[in-house]
CSV table of N, CA and C in Angstrom, one decimal:
chain,number,residue,atom,x,y,z
A,1,MET,N,-7.7,-20.7,-9.9
A,1,MET,CA,-9.2,-20.7,-10.0
A,1,MET,C,-9.5,-21.1,-11.4
A,2,SER,N,-10.5,-22.0,-11.5
A,2,SER,CA,-10.9,-22.5,-12.8
A,2,SER,C,-11.8,-21.5,-13.5
A,3,GLY,N,-11.9,-21.7,-14.8
A,3,GLY,CA,-12.8,-20.9,-15.6
A,3,GLY,C,-14.3,-21.0,-15.1
A,4,LYS,N,-14.6,-22.3,-14.6
A,4,LYS,CA,-15.9,-22.5,-14.1
A,4,LYS,C,-16.2,-21.7,-12.9
A,5,ASP,N,-15.2,-21.6,-12.0
A,5,ASP,CA,-15.3,-20.9,-10.7
A,5,ASP,C,-15.4,-19.4,-11.1
A,6,GLU,N,-14.7,-18.9,-12.0
A,6,GLU,CA,-14.7,-17.5,-12.4
A,6,GLU,C,-16.1,-17.2,-13.0
A,7,ALA,N,-16.6,-18.1,-13.8
A,7,ALA,CA,-17.9,-17.9,-14.4
A,7,ALA,C,-19.0,-17.8,-13.3
A,8,GLU,N,-18.8,-18.7,-12.3
A,8,GLU,CA,-19.8,-18.7,-11.2
A,8,GLU,C,-19.7,-17.3,-10.4
A,9,LEU,N,-18.5,-16.8,-10.2
A,9,LEU,CA,-18.4,-15.5,-9.5
A,9,LEU,C,-19.0,-14.4,-10.4
A,10,SER,N,-18.8,-14.5,-11.7
A,10,SER,CA,-19.5,-13.5,-12.5
A,10,SER,C,-21.0,-13.6,-12.5
A,11,ARG,N,-21.5,-14.8,-12.4
A,11,ARG,CA,-22.9,-15.0,-12.3
A,11,ARG,C,-23.5,-14.5,-11.0
A,12,LEU,N,-22.7,-14.7,-9.9
A,12,LEU,CA,-23.2,-14.2,-8.6
A,12,LEU,C,-23.2,-12.7,-8.6
A,13,MET,N,-22.2,-12.1,-9.2
A,13,MET,CA,-22.1,-10.6,-9.2
A,13,MET,C,-23.3,-10.1,-10.1
A,14,ARG,N,-23.5,-10.7,-11.2
A,14,ARG,CA,-24.7,-10.2,-12.0
A,14,ARG,C,-26.0,-10.3,-11.2
A,15,ALA,N,-26.2,-11.4,-10.5
A,15,ALA,CA,-27.4,-11.6,-9.7
A,15,ALA,C,-27.4,-10.6,-8.6
A,16,ALA,N,-26.2,-10.3,-8.0
A,16,ALA,CA,-26.2,-9.3,-6.9
A,16,ALA,C,-26.6,-7.9,-7.4
A,17,ILE,N,-26.1,-7.6,-8.6
A,17,ILE,CA,-26.4,-6.3,-9.1
A,17,ILE,C,-27.9,-6.2,-9.4
A,18,ALA,N,-28.5,-7.3,-9.8
A,18,ALA,CA,-29.9,-7.4,-10.0
A,18,ALA,C,-30.8,-7.4,-8.8
A,19,GLY,N,-30.1,-7.4,-7.6
A,19,GLY,CA,-30.8,-7.3,-6.3
A,19,GLY,C,-30.9,-8.6,-5.5
A,20,ASP,N,-30.2,-9.6,-5.9
A,20,ASP,CA,-30.2,-10.9,-5.1
A,20,ASP,C,-29.2,-10.8,-4.0
A,21,GLU,N,-29.8,-10.6,-2.8
A,21,GLU,CA,-28.9,-10.4,-1.6
A,21,GLU,C,-28.1,-11.7,-1.2
A,22,ARG,N,-28.8,-12.8,-1.4
A,22,ARG,CA,-28.1,-14.1,-1.1
A,22,ARG,C,-26.9,-14.3,-2.0
A,23,ALA,N,-27.1,-14.0,-3.3
A,23,ALA,CA,-26.0,-14.1,-4.3
A,23,ALA,C,-24.9,-13.1,-3.9
A,24,TYR,N,-25.3,-11.9,-3.5
A,24,TYR,CA,-24.2,-10.9,-3.1
A,24,TYR,C,-23.4,-11.4,-1.9
A,25,ALA,N,-24.1,-11.9,-0.9
A,25,ALA,CA,-23.4,-12.4,0.3
A,25,ALA,C,-22.5,-13.5,-0.1
A,26,ASP,N,-22.9,-14.4,-0.9
A,26,ASP,CA,-22.1,-15.6,-1.4
A,26,ASP,C,-20.9,-15.0,-2.2
A,27,PHE,N,-21.1,-14.1,-3.0
A,27,PHE,CA,-20.0,-13.5,-3.8
A,27,PHE,C,-19.0,-12.8,-2.9
A,28,LEU,N,-19.4,-12.0,-2.0
A,28,LEU,CA,-18.5,-11.3,-1.1
A,28,LEU,C,-17.7,-12.3,-0.2
A,29,HIS,N,-18.4,-13.4,0.2
A,29,HIS,CA,-17.7,-14.4,1.0
A,29,HIS,C,-16.6,-15.1,0.2
A,30,ARG,N,-16.9,-15.4,-1.0
A,30,ARG,CA,-15.9,-16.1,-1.9
A,30,ARG,C,-14.7,-15.1,-2.2
A,31,ILE,N,-15.1,-13.9,-2.6
A,31,ILE,CA,-14.1,-12.9,-2.9
A,31,ILE,C,-13.2,-12.6,-1.7
A,32,ALA,N,-13.8,-12.5,-0.5
A,32,ALA,CA,-13.0,-12.2,0.6
A,32,ALA,C,-11.8,-13.2,0.8
A,33,ALA,N,-12.1,-14.5,0.6
A,33,ALA,CA,-11.1,-15.5,0.7
A,33,ALA,C,-10.0,-15.4,-0.3
A,34,LEU,N,-10.4,-15.0,-1.6
A,34,LEU,CA,-9.4,-14.8,-2.6
A,34,LEU,C,-8.5,-13.6,-2.3
A,35,VAL,N,-9.2,-12.5,-1.9
A,35,VAL,CA,-8.4,-11.3,-1.6
A,35,VAL,C,-7.5,-11.5,-0.4
A,36,ARG,N,-8.0,-12.2,0.6
A,36,ARG,CA,-7.2,-12.5,1.8
A,36,ARG,C,-5.9,-13.2,1.4
A,37,GLY,N,-6.0,-14.2,0.5
A,37,GLY,CA,-4.8,-15.0,0.0
A,37,GLY,C,-3.9,-14.1,-0.8
A,38,PHE,N,-4.5,-13.2,-1.6
A,38,PHE,CA,-3.7,-12.3,-2.4
A,38,PHE,C,-2.9,-11.3,-1.5
A,39,ALA,N,-3.6,-10.8,-0.5
A,39,ALA,CA,-2.9,-9.8,0.4
A,39,ALA,C,-1.8,-10.5,1.2
A,40,ARG,N,-2.1,-11.7,1.6
A,40,ARG,CA,-1.1,-12.4,2.4
A,40,ARG,C,0.2,-12.7,1.6
A,41,ARG,N,0.0,-13.0,0.3
A,41,ARG,CA,1.1,-13.3,-0.5
A,41,ARG,C,1.9,-12.0,-0.8
A,42,LYS,N,1.3,-10.9,-0.9
A,42,LYS,CA,2.0,-9.7,-1.3
A,42,LYS,C,2.6,-9.0,-0.1
A,43,ILE,N,2.1,-9.2,1.1
A,43,ILE,CA,2.6,-8.5,2.3
A,43,ILE,C,3.7,-9.4,2.9
A,44,VAL,N,4.9,-9.1,2.7
A,44,VAL,CA,6.0,-10.0,3.2
A,44,VAL,C,6.6,-9.5,4.5
A,45,GLN,N,6.3,-8.2,4.9
A,45,GLN,CA,6.8,-7.7,6.1
A,45,GLN,C,5.6,-7.2,6.9
A,46,GLY,N,5.8,-7.0,8.2
A,46,GLY,CA,4.8,-6.5,9.1
A,46,GLY,C,4.4,-5.0,8.7
A,47,GLY,N,3.5,-4.5,9.4
A,47,GLY,CA,3.1,-3.1,9.2
A,47,GLY,C,1.8,-2.9,8.5
A,48,VAL,N,1.5,-3.9,7.6
A,48,VAL,CA,0.2,-3.8,6.9
A,48,VAL,C,-0.6,-5.1,7.3
A,49,ASP,N,-1.8,-4.9,7.7
A,49,ASP,CA,-2.6,-6.1,8.1
A,49,ASP,C,-3.4,-6.5,6.9
A,50,PRO,N,-3.3,-7.8,6.5
A,50,PRO,CA,-4.0,-8.3,5.3
A,50,PRO,C,-5.5,-8.1,5.5
A,51,GLU,N,-6.0,-8.2,6.7
A,51,GLU,CA,-7.5,-8.0,6.9
A,51,GLU,C,-7.9,-6.6,6.6
A,52,ASP,N,-7.1,-5.6,6.8
A,52,ASP,CA,-7.4,-4.2,6.4
A,52,ASP,C,-7.6,-4.1,4.9
A,53,VAL,N,-6.7,-4.8,4.2
A,53,VAL,CA,-6.8,-4.8,2.7
A,53,VAL,C,-8.0,-5.5,2.3
A,54,VAL,N,-8.4,-6.6,2.9
A,54,VAL,CA,-9.6,-7.3,2.6
A,54,VAL,C,-10.8,-6.4,2.8
A,55,GLN,N,-10.9,-5.8,4.0
A,55,GLN,CA,-12.1,-4.9,4.3
A,55,GLN,C,-12.2,-3.7,3.3
A,56,GLU,N,-11.0,-3.1,3.1
A,56,GLU,CA,-11.0,-1.9,2.1
A,56,GLU,C,-11.5,-2.4,0.7
A,57,THR,N,-11.0,-3.5,0.3
A,57,THR,CA,-11.4,-4.1,-1.0
A,57,THR,C,-12.9,-4.4,-1.1
A,58,LEU,N,-13.4,-5.0,-0.1
A,58,LEU,CA,-14.8,-5.4,-0.1
A,58,LEU,C,-15.7,-4.1,0.0
A,59,LEU,N,-15.2,-3.1,0.7
A,59,LEU,CA,-16.0,-1.8,0.7
A,59,LEU,C,-16.0,-1.2,-0.6
A,60,ALA,N,-14.8,-1.2,-1.3
A,60,ALA,CA,-14.7,-0.6,-2.6
A,60,ALA,C,-15.6,-1.3,-3.6
A,61,ILE,N,-15.6,-2.6,-3.5
A,61,ILE,CA,-16.4,-3.4,-4.4
A,61,ILE,C,-17.9,-3.1,-4.2
A,62,HIS,N,-18.3,-3.0,-3.0
A,62,HIS,CA,-19.7,-2.6,-2.6
A,62,HIS,C,-20.0,-1.2,-3.2
A,63,VAL,N,-19.2,-0.3,-3.0
A,63,VAL,CA,-19.5,1.1,-3.5
A,63,VAL,C,-19.4,1.2,-5.0
A,64,LYS,N,-18.5,0.5,-5.7
A,64,LYS,CA,-18.3,0.6,-7.1
A,64,LYS,C,-18.8,-0.6,-7.9
A,65,ARG,N,-19.6,-1.4,-7.4
A,65,ARG,CA,-20.0,-2.6,-8.1
A,65,ARG,C,-20.8,-2.3,-9.4
A,66,HIS,N,-21.4,-1.1,-9.5
A,66,HIS,CA,-22.1,-0.7,-10.7
A,66,HIS,C,-21.1,-0.4,-11.8
A,67,THR,N,-19.8,-0.3,-11.5
A,67,THR,CA,-18.8,0.0,-12.6
A,67,THR,C,-18.3,-1.2,-13.3
A,68,TRP,N,-18.6,-2.4,-12.7
A,68,TRP,CA,-18.1,-3.6,-13.3
A,68,TRP,C,-18.9,-3.9,-14.6
A,69,ARG,N,-18.2,-4.1,-15.7
A,69,ARG,CA,-18.8,-4.4,-17.0
A,69,ARG,C,-19.3,-5.9,-16.9
A,70,GLN,N,-20.6,-6.1,-17.1
A,70,GLN,CA,-21.1,-7.5,-16.9
A,70,GLN,C,-20.7,-8.4,-18.0
A,71,ASP,N,-20.2,-7.9,-19.1
A,71,ASP,CA,-19.7,-8.8,-20.1
A,71,ASP,C,-18.2,-9.2,-20.0
A,72,ALA,N,-17.6,-8.6,-18.9
A,72,ALA,CA,-16.2,-8.9,-18.6
A,72,ALA,C,-16.0,-9.8,-17.5
A,73,PRO,N,-14.9,-10.6,-17.4
A,73,PRO,CA,-14.7,-11.4,-16.2
A,73,PRO,C,-14.6,-10.5,-14.9
A,74,VAL,N,-15.1,-11.1,-13.8
A,74,VAL,CA,-15.1,-10.3,-12.6
A,74,VAL,C,-13.8,-10.3,-11.9
A,75,LEU,N,-13.0,-11.4,-12.0
A,75,LEU,CA,-11.8,-11.5,-11.2
A,75,LEU,C,-10.7,-10.4,-11.5
A,76,PRO,N,-10.4,-10.1,-12.8
A,76,PRO,CA,-9.5,-9.0,-13.0
A,76,PRO,C,-9.9,-7.7,-12.4
A,77,TRP,N,-11.2,-7.4,-12.4
A,77,TRP,CA,-11.7,-6.2,-11.8
A,77,TRP,C,-11.5,-6.2,-10.3
A,78,VAL,N,-11.8,-7.4,-9.7
A,78,VAL,CA,-11.6,-7.5,-8.2
A,78,VAL,C,-10.1,-7.4,-7.8
A,79,TYR,N,-9.3,-8.1,-8.6
A,79,TYR,CA,-7.8,-8.0,-8.3
A,79,TYR,C,-7.2,-6.6,-8.5
A,80,ALA,N,-7.8,-5.9,-9.5
A,80,ALA,CA,-7.3,-4.5,-9.7
A,80,ALA,C,-7.6,-3.7,-8.5
A,81,ILE,N,-8.8,-3.8,-8.0
A,81,ILE,CA,-9.3,-3.1,-6.8
A,81,ILE,C,-8.4,-3.5,-5.6
A,82,ALA,N,-8.2,-4.8,-5.4
A,82,ALA,CA,-7.3,-5.3,-4.3
A,82,ALA,C,-5.9,-4.7,-4.4
A,83,ARG,N,-5.4,-4.7,-5.6
A,83,ARG,CA,-4.0,-4.2,-5.8
A,83,ARG,C,-3.9,-2.7,-5.4
A,84,PHE,N,-4.9,-1.9,-5.8
A,84,PHE,CA,-4.9,-0.5,-5.4
A,84,PHE,C,-5.1,-0.3,-3.9
A,85,LYS,N,-5.9,-1.1,-3.3
A,85,LYS,CA,-6.1,-1.0,-1.9
A,85,LYS,C,-4.8,-1.4,-1.1
A,86,LEU,N,-4.1,-2.4,-1.6
A,86,LEU,CA,-2.8,-2.8,-1.1
A,86,LEU,C,-1.8,-1.7,-1.2
A,87,ILE,N,-1.7,-1.1,-2.3
A,87,ILE,CA,-0.8,0.1,-2.5
A,87,ILE,C,-1.2,1.2,-1.5
A,88,ASP,N,-2.5,1.5,-1.4
A,88,ASP,CA,-2.9,2.5,-0.5
A,88,ASP,C,-2.5,2.2,1.0
A,89,ALA,N,-2.6,0.9,1.3
A,89,ALA,CA,-2.2,0.5,2.7
A,89,ALA,C,-0.7,0.7,2.9
A,90,PHE,N,0.1,0.4,1.9
A,90,PHE,CA,1.6,0.6,2.0
A,90,PHE,C,1.9,2.1,2.1
A,91,ARG,N,1.2,2.9,1.3
A,91,ARG,CA,1.4,4.4,1.4
A,91,ARG,C,1.0,4.9,2.8
A,92,ARG,N,-0.1,4.5,3.3
A,92,ARG,CA,-0.5,4.9,4.6
A,92,ARG,C,0.5,4.6,5.7
A,93,ARG,N,1.1,3.4,5.5
A,93,ARG,CA,2.1,2.9,6.5
A,93,ARG,C,3.3,3.8,6.4
A,94,GLY,N,3.7,4.2,5.2
A,94,GLY,CA,4.9,5.0,5.1
A,94,GLY,C,6.1,4.3,5.3
A,95,ARG,N,7.2,5.0,5.1
A,95,ARG,CA,8.5,4.3,5.3
A,95,ARG,C,9.2,5.2,6.4
A,96,ARG,N,9.3,4.6,7.5
A,96,ARG,CA,9.9,5.3,8.6
A,96,ARG,C,11.2,4.6,9.1
A,97,ILE,N,12.2,5.3,9.4
A,97,ILE,CA,13.4,4.7,9.9
A,97,ILE,C,13.5,5.2,11.3
A,98,GLU,N,13.6,4.3,12.3
A,98,GLU,CA,13.7,4.7,13.6
A,98,GLU,C,15.2,4.5,14.0
A,99,ILE,N,15.8,5.6,14.6
A,99,ILE,CA,17.2,5.6,15.0
A,99,ILE,C,17.2,6.1,16.4
A,100,ASP,N,18.0,5.3,17.2
A,100,ASP,CA,18.1,5.7,18.6
A,100,ASP,C,19.0,7.0,18.7
A,101,VAL,N,18.6,7.9,19.5
A,101,VAL,CA,19.3,9.2,19.7
A,101,VAL,C,20.8,8.9,20.1
A,102,ASP,N,21.0,7.9,20.9
A,102,ASP,CA,22.3,7.6,21.4
A,102,ASP,C,23.3,7.3,20.2
A,103,ASP,N,22.7,6.7,19.2
A,103,ASP,CA,23.5,6.3,18.0
A,103,ASP,C,24.0,7.5,17.2
A,104,ILE,N,23.3,8.6,17.3
A,104,ILE,CA,23.7,9.8,16.5
A,104,ILE,C,24.1,10.9,17.4
A,105,ALA,N,24.3,10.8,18.7
A,105,ALA,CA,24.7,11.8,19.6
A,105,ALA,C,26.0,12.5,19.1
A,106,GLU,N,27.0,11.6,18.7
A,106,GLU,CA,28.3,12.2,18.3
A,106,GLU,C,28.1,13.0,17.0
A,107,THR,N,27.2,12.7,16.2
A,107,THR,CA,27.0,13.4,14.9
A,107,THR,C,26.5,14.8,15.2
A,108,PHE,N,25.7,15.0,16.3
A,108,PHE,CA,25.3,16.4,16.6
A,108,PHE,C,26.4,17.2,17.1
A,109,ALA,N,27.4,16.7,17.7
A,109,ALA,CA,28.6,17.4,18.2
A,109,ALA,C,29.6,17.8,17.1
A,110,GLU,N,29.6,17.1,16.0
A,110,GLU,CA,30.5,17.3,14.9
A,110,GLU,C,30.4,18.7,14.2
A,111,PRO,N,29.2,19.2,13.9
A,111,PRO,CA,29.1,20.5,13.2
A,111,PRO,C,29.9,21.6,13.8
A,112,GLU,N,30.0,21.7,15.2
A,112,GLU,CA,30.8,22.7,15.8
A,112,GLU,C,32.2,22.6,15.4
A,113,THR,N,32.8,21.4,15.4
A,113,THR,CA,34.2,21.3,14.9
A,113,THR,C,34.3,21.7,13.5
A,114,GLU,N,33.4,21.3,12.6
A,114,GLU,CA,33.5,21.7,11.2
A,114,GLU,C,33.3,23.2,11.1
A,115,THR,N,32.5,23.8,11.9
A,115,THR,CA,32.3,25.3,11.8
A,115,THR,C,33.6,26.0,12.2
A,116,VAL,N,34.3,25.5,13.2
A,116,VAL,CA,35.5,26.1,13.6
A,116,VAL,C,36.6,25.9,12.5
A,117,SER,N,36.6,24.8,11.9
A,117,SER,CA,37.6,24.5,10.9
A,117,SER,C,37.3,25.4,9.7
A,118,GLU,N,36.0,25.5,9.3
A,118,GLU,CA,35.7,26.4,8.2
A,118,GLU,C,36.1,27.8,8.5
A,119,ARG,N,35.8,28.3,9.7
A,119,ARG,CA,36.2,29.6,10.1
A,119,ARG,C,37.7,29.8,9.9
A,120,ASP,N,38.5,28.8,10.4
A,120,ASP,CA,40.0,28.9,10.3
A,120,ASP,C,40.4,29.0,8.8
A,121,ILE,N,39.8,28.2,8.0
A,121,ILE,CA,40.1,28.2,6.6
A,121,ILE,C,39.8,29.6,5.9
A,122,ASN,N,38.6,30.1,6.3
A,122,ASN,CA,38.2,31.4,5.7
A,122,ASN,C,39.2,32.5,6.2
A,123,ARG,N,39.6,32.5,7.4
A,123,ARG,CA,40.5,33.5,7.9
A,123,ARG,C,41.9,33.3,7.2
A,124,ALA,N,42.3,32.1,7.0
A,124,ALA,CA,43.6,31.9,6.3
A,124,ALA,C,43.5,32.4,4.8
A,125,LEU,N,42.3,32.1,4.2
A,125,LEU,CA,42.2,32.6,2.8
A,125,LEU,C,42.1,34.1,2.7
A,126,ASP,N,41.5,34.7,3.7
A,126,ASP,CA,41.4,36.2,3.7
A,126,ASP,C,42.8,36.8,3.8
A,127,GLY,N,43.7,36.1,4.5
A,127,GLY,CA,45.0,36.6,4.7
A,127,GLY,C,46.0,36.5,3.5
A,128,LEU,N,45.6,35.8,2.5
A,128,LEU,CA,46.4,35.6,1.3
A,128,LEU,C,46.3,36.8,0.5
A,129,SER,N,47.5,37.2,-0.2
A,129,SER,CA,47.5,38.3,-1.1
A,129,SER,C,47.0,37.8,-2.5
A,130,PRO,N,46.4,38.7,-3.2
A,130,PRO,CA,45.9,38.3,-4.6
A,130,PRO,C,47.1,38.1,-5.5
A,131,ALA,N,47.0,37.2,-6.4
A,131,ALA,CA,48.1,36.8,-7.3
A,131,ALA,C,48.2,37.7,-8.5
């Protein structure tokens, strides 16, 4: 994105904060496209929908738009919000490993064998005389 484009986005955001609804709609439309591209590049596996990240980011921008410093570029602020929303989405997804019960059925049977062996070892140790 060129400096001119970023300056235009900053201008639109300033106008939006001043109450210009058309500027705000234009700003959100442009930002949505940028955030969508950002989310798609960062999400390499399934499980997180880029559109969820876009919607969460736009909502956060709407709620927190008063926190943007008007003398600062708007894009770093937007991308910071998008990054945090992406992290939140990954956290919500969690990391789950699915294992078929048949794959571990033998593992469940093994502790009995180990317990018997442990019992035999303890019995043998108890039978030893102190040195």
